[in-house]
PDB file of C-alpha atoms in Angstrom:
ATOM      1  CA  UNK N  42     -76.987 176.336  93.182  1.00 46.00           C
ATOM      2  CA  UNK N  43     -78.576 173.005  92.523  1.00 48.00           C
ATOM      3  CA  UNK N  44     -82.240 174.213  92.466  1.00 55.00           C
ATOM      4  CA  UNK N  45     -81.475 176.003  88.817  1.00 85.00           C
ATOM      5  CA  UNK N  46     -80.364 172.823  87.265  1.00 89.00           C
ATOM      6  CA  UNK N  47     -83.569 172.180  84.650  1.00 89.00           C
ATOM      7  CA  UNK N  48     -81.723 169.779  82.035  1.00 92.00           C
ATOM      8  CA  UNK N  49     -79.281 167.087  82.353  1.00 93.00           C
ATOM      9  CA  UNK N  50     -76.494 166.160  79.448  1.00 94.00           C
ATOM     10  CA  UNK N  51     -76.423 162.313  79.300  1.00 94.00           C
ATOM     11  CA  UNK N  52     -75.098 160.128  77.008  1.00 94.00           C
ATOM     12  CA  UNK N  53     -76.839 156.447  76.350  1.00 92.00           C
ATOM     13  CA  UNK N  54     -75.978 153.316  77.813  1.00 90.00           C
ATOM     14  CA  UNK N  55     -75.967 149.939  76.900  1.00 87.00           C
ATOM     15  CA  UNK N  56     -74.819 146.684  78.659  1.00 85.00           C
ATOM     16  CA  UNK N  57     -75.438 142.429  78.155  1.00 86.00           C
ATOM     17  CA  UNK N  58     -73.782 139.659  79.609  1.00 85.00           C
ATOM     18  CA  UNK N  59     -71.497 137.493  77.940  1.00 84.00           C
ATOM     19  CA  UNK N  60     -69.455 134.382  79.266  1.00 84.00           C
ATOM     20  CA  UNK N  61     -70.367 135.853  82.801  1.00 82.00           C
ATOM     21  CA  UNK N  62     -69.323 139.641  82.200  1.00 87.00           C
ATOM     22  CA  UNK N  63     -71.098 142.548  81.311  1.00 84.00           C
ATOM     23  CA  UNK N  64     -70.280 144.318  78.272  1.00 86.00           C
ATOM     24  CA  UNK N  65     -70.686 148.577  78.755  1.00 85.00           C
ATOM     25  CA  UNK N  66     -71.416 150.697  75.734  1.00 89.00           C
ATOM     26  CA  UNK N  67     -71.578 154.061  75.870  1.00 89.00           C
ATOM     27  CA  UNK N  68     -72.663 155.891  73.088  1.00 89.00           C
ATOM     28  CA  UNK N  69     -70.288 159.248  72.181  1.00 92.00           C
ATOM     29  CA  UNK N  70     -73.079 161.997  71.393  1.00 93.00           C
ATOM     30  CA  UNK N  71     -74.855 163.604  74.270  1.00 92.00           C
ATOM     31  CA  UNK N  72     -78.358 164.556  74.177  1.00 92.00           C
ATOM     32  CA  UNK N  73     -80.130 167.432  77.020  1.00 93.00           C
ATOM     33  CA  UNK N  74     -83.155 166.110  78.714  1.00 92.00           C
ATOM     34  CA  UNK N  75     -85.665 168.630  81.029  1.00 91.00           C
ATOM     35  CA  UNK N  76     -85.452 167.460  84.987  1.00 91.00           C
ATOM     36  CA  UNK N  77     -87.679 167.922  87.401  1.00 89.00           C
ATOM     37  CA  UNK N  78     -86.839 170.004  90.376  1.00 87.00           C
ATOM     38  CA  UNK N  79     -87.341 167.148  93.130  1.00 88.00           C
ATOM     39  CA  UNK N  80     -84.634 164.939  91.074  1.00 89.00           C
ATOM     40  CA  UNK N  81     -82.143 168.097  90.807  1.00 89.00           C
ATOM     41  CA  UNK N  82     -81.459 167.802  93.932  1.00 89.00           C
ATOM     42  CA  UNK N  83     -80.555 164.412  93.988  1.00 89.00           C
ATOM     43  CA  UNK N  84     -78.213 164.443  90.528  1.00 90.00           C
ATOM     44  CA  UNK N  85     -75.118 163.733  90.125  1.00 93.00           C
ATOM     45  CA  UNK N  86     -72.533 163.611  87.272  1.00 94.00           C
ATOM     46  CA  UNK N  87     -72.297 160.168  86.864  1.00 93.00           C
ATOM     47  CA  UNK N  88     -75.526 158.786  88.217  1.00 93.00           C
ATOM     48  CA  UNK N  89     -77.667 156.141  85.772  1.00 92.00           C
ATOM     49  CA  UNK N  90     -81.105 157.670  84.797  1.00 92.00           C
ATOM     50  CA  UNK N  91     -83.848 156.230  82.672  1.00 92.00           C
ATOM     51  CA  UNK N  92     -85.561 158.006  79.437  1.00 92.00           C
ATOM     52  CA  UNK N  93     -88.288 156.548  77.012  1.00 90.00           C
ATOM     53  CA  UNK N  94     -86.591 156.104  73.288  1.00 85.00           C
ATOM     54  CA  UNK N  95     -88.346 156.742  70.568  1.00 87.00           C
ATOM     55  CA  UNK N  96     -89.838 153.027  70.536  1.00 91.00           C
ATOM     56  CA  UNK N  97     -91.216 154.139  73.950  1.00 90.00           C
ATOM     57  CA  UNK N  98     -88.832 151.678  75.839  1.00 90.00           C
ATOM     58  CA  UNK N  99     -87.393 152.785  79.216  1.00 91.00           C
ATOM     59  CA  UNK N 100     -83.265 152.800  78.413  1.00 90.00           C
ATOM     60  CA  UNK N 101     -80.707 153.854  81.143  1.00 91.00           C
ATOM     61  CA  UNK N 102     -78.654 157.083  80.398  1.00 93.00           C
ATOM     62  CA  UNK N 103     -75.478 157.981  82.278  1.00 93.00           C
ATOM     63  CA  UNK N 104     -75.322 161.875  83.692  1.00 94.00           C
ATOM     64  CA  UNK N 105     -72.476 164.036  82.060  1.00 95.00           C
ATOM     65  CA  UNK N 106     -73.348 167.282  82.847  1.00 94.00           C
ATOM     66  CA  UNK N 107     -75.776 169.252  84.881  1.00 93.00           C
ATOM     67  CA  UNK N 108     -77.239 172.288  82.792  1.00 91.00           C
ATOM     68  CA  UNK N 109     -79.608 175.530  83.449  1.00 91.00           C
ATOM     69  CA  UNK N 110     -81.248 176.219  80.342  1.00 88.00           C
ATOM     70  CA  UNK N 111     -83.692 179.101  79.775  1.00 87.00           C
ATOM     71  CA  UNK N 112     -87.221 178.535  80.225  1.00 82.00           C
ATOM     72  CA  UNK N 113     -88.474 178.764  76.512  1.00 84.00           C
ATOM     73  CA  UNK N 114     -85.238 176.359  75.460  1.00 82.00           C
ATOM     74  CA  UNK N 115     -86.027 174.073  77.902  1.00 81.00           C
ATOM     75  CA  UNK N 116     -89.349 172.943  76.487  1.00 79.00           C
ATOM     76  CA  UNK N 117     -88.718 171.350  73.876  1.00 81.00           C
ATOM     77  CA  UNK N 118     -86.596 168.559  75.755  1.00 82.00           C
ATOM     78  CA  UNK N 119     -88.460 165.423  76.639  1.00 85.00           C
ATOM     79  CA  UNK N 120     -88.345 164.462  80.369  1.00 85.00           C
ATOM     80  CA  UNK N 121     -85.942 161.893  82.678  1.00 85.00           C
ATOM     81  CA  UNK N 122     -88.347 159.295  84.033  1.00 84.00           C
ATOM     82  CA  UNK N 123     -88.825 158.875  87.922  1.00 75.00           C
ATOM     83  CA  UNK N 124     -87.722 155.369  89.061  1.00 66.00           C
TER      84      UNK N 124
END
C-alpha cells in the first residue's frame, strides 16, 4: 500500500542550457531520503523532488524507487523538501 512508503531512492540531477538545449546529468549512485506521509501519496517513480545538499542548496532529485524502511532505520535519513 502507498501509506507504508517512508523513504524514497533517488538519484541526483543536474541540467544547464547550452546553444538552446538542456544538458541532463544524472548521477549513477542512489541515496534513501525519509518522506512524509502527505507526499507518499502523491510519489511516483520518476517524479523530480527537491533535497538540501550539504551546502544547504535546494537541488532536484529524480525518484527511483519507493521504499518502507523500519522505523529506527529510517531516522537517520534527512528529509525531501515540500515544494
Amino acid at each position: 500500500m502507498i501509506e507504508e512508503i517512508n523513504a524514497v531512492g533517488v538519484k541526483f540531477k543536474k541540467s544547464r542550457i547550452r546553444a538552446g538545449r538542456e544538458k541532463v546529468n544524472i548521477y549513477p549512485k542512489t541515496y534513501v531520503f525519509k518522506i512524509s506521509p502527505v507526499q507518499a501519496k502523491k510519489a511516483e517513480i520518476g517524479q523530480v523532488l527537491y533535497v538540501k545538499n550539504r551546502h544547504n542548496k535546494r537541488v532536484p532529485v529524480i525518484v527511483q524507487s519507493l521504499l518502507k524502511l523500519a522505523p529506527n532505520s529510517c531516522r537517520k535519513h534527512k528529509p525531501i523538501l515540500h515544494k
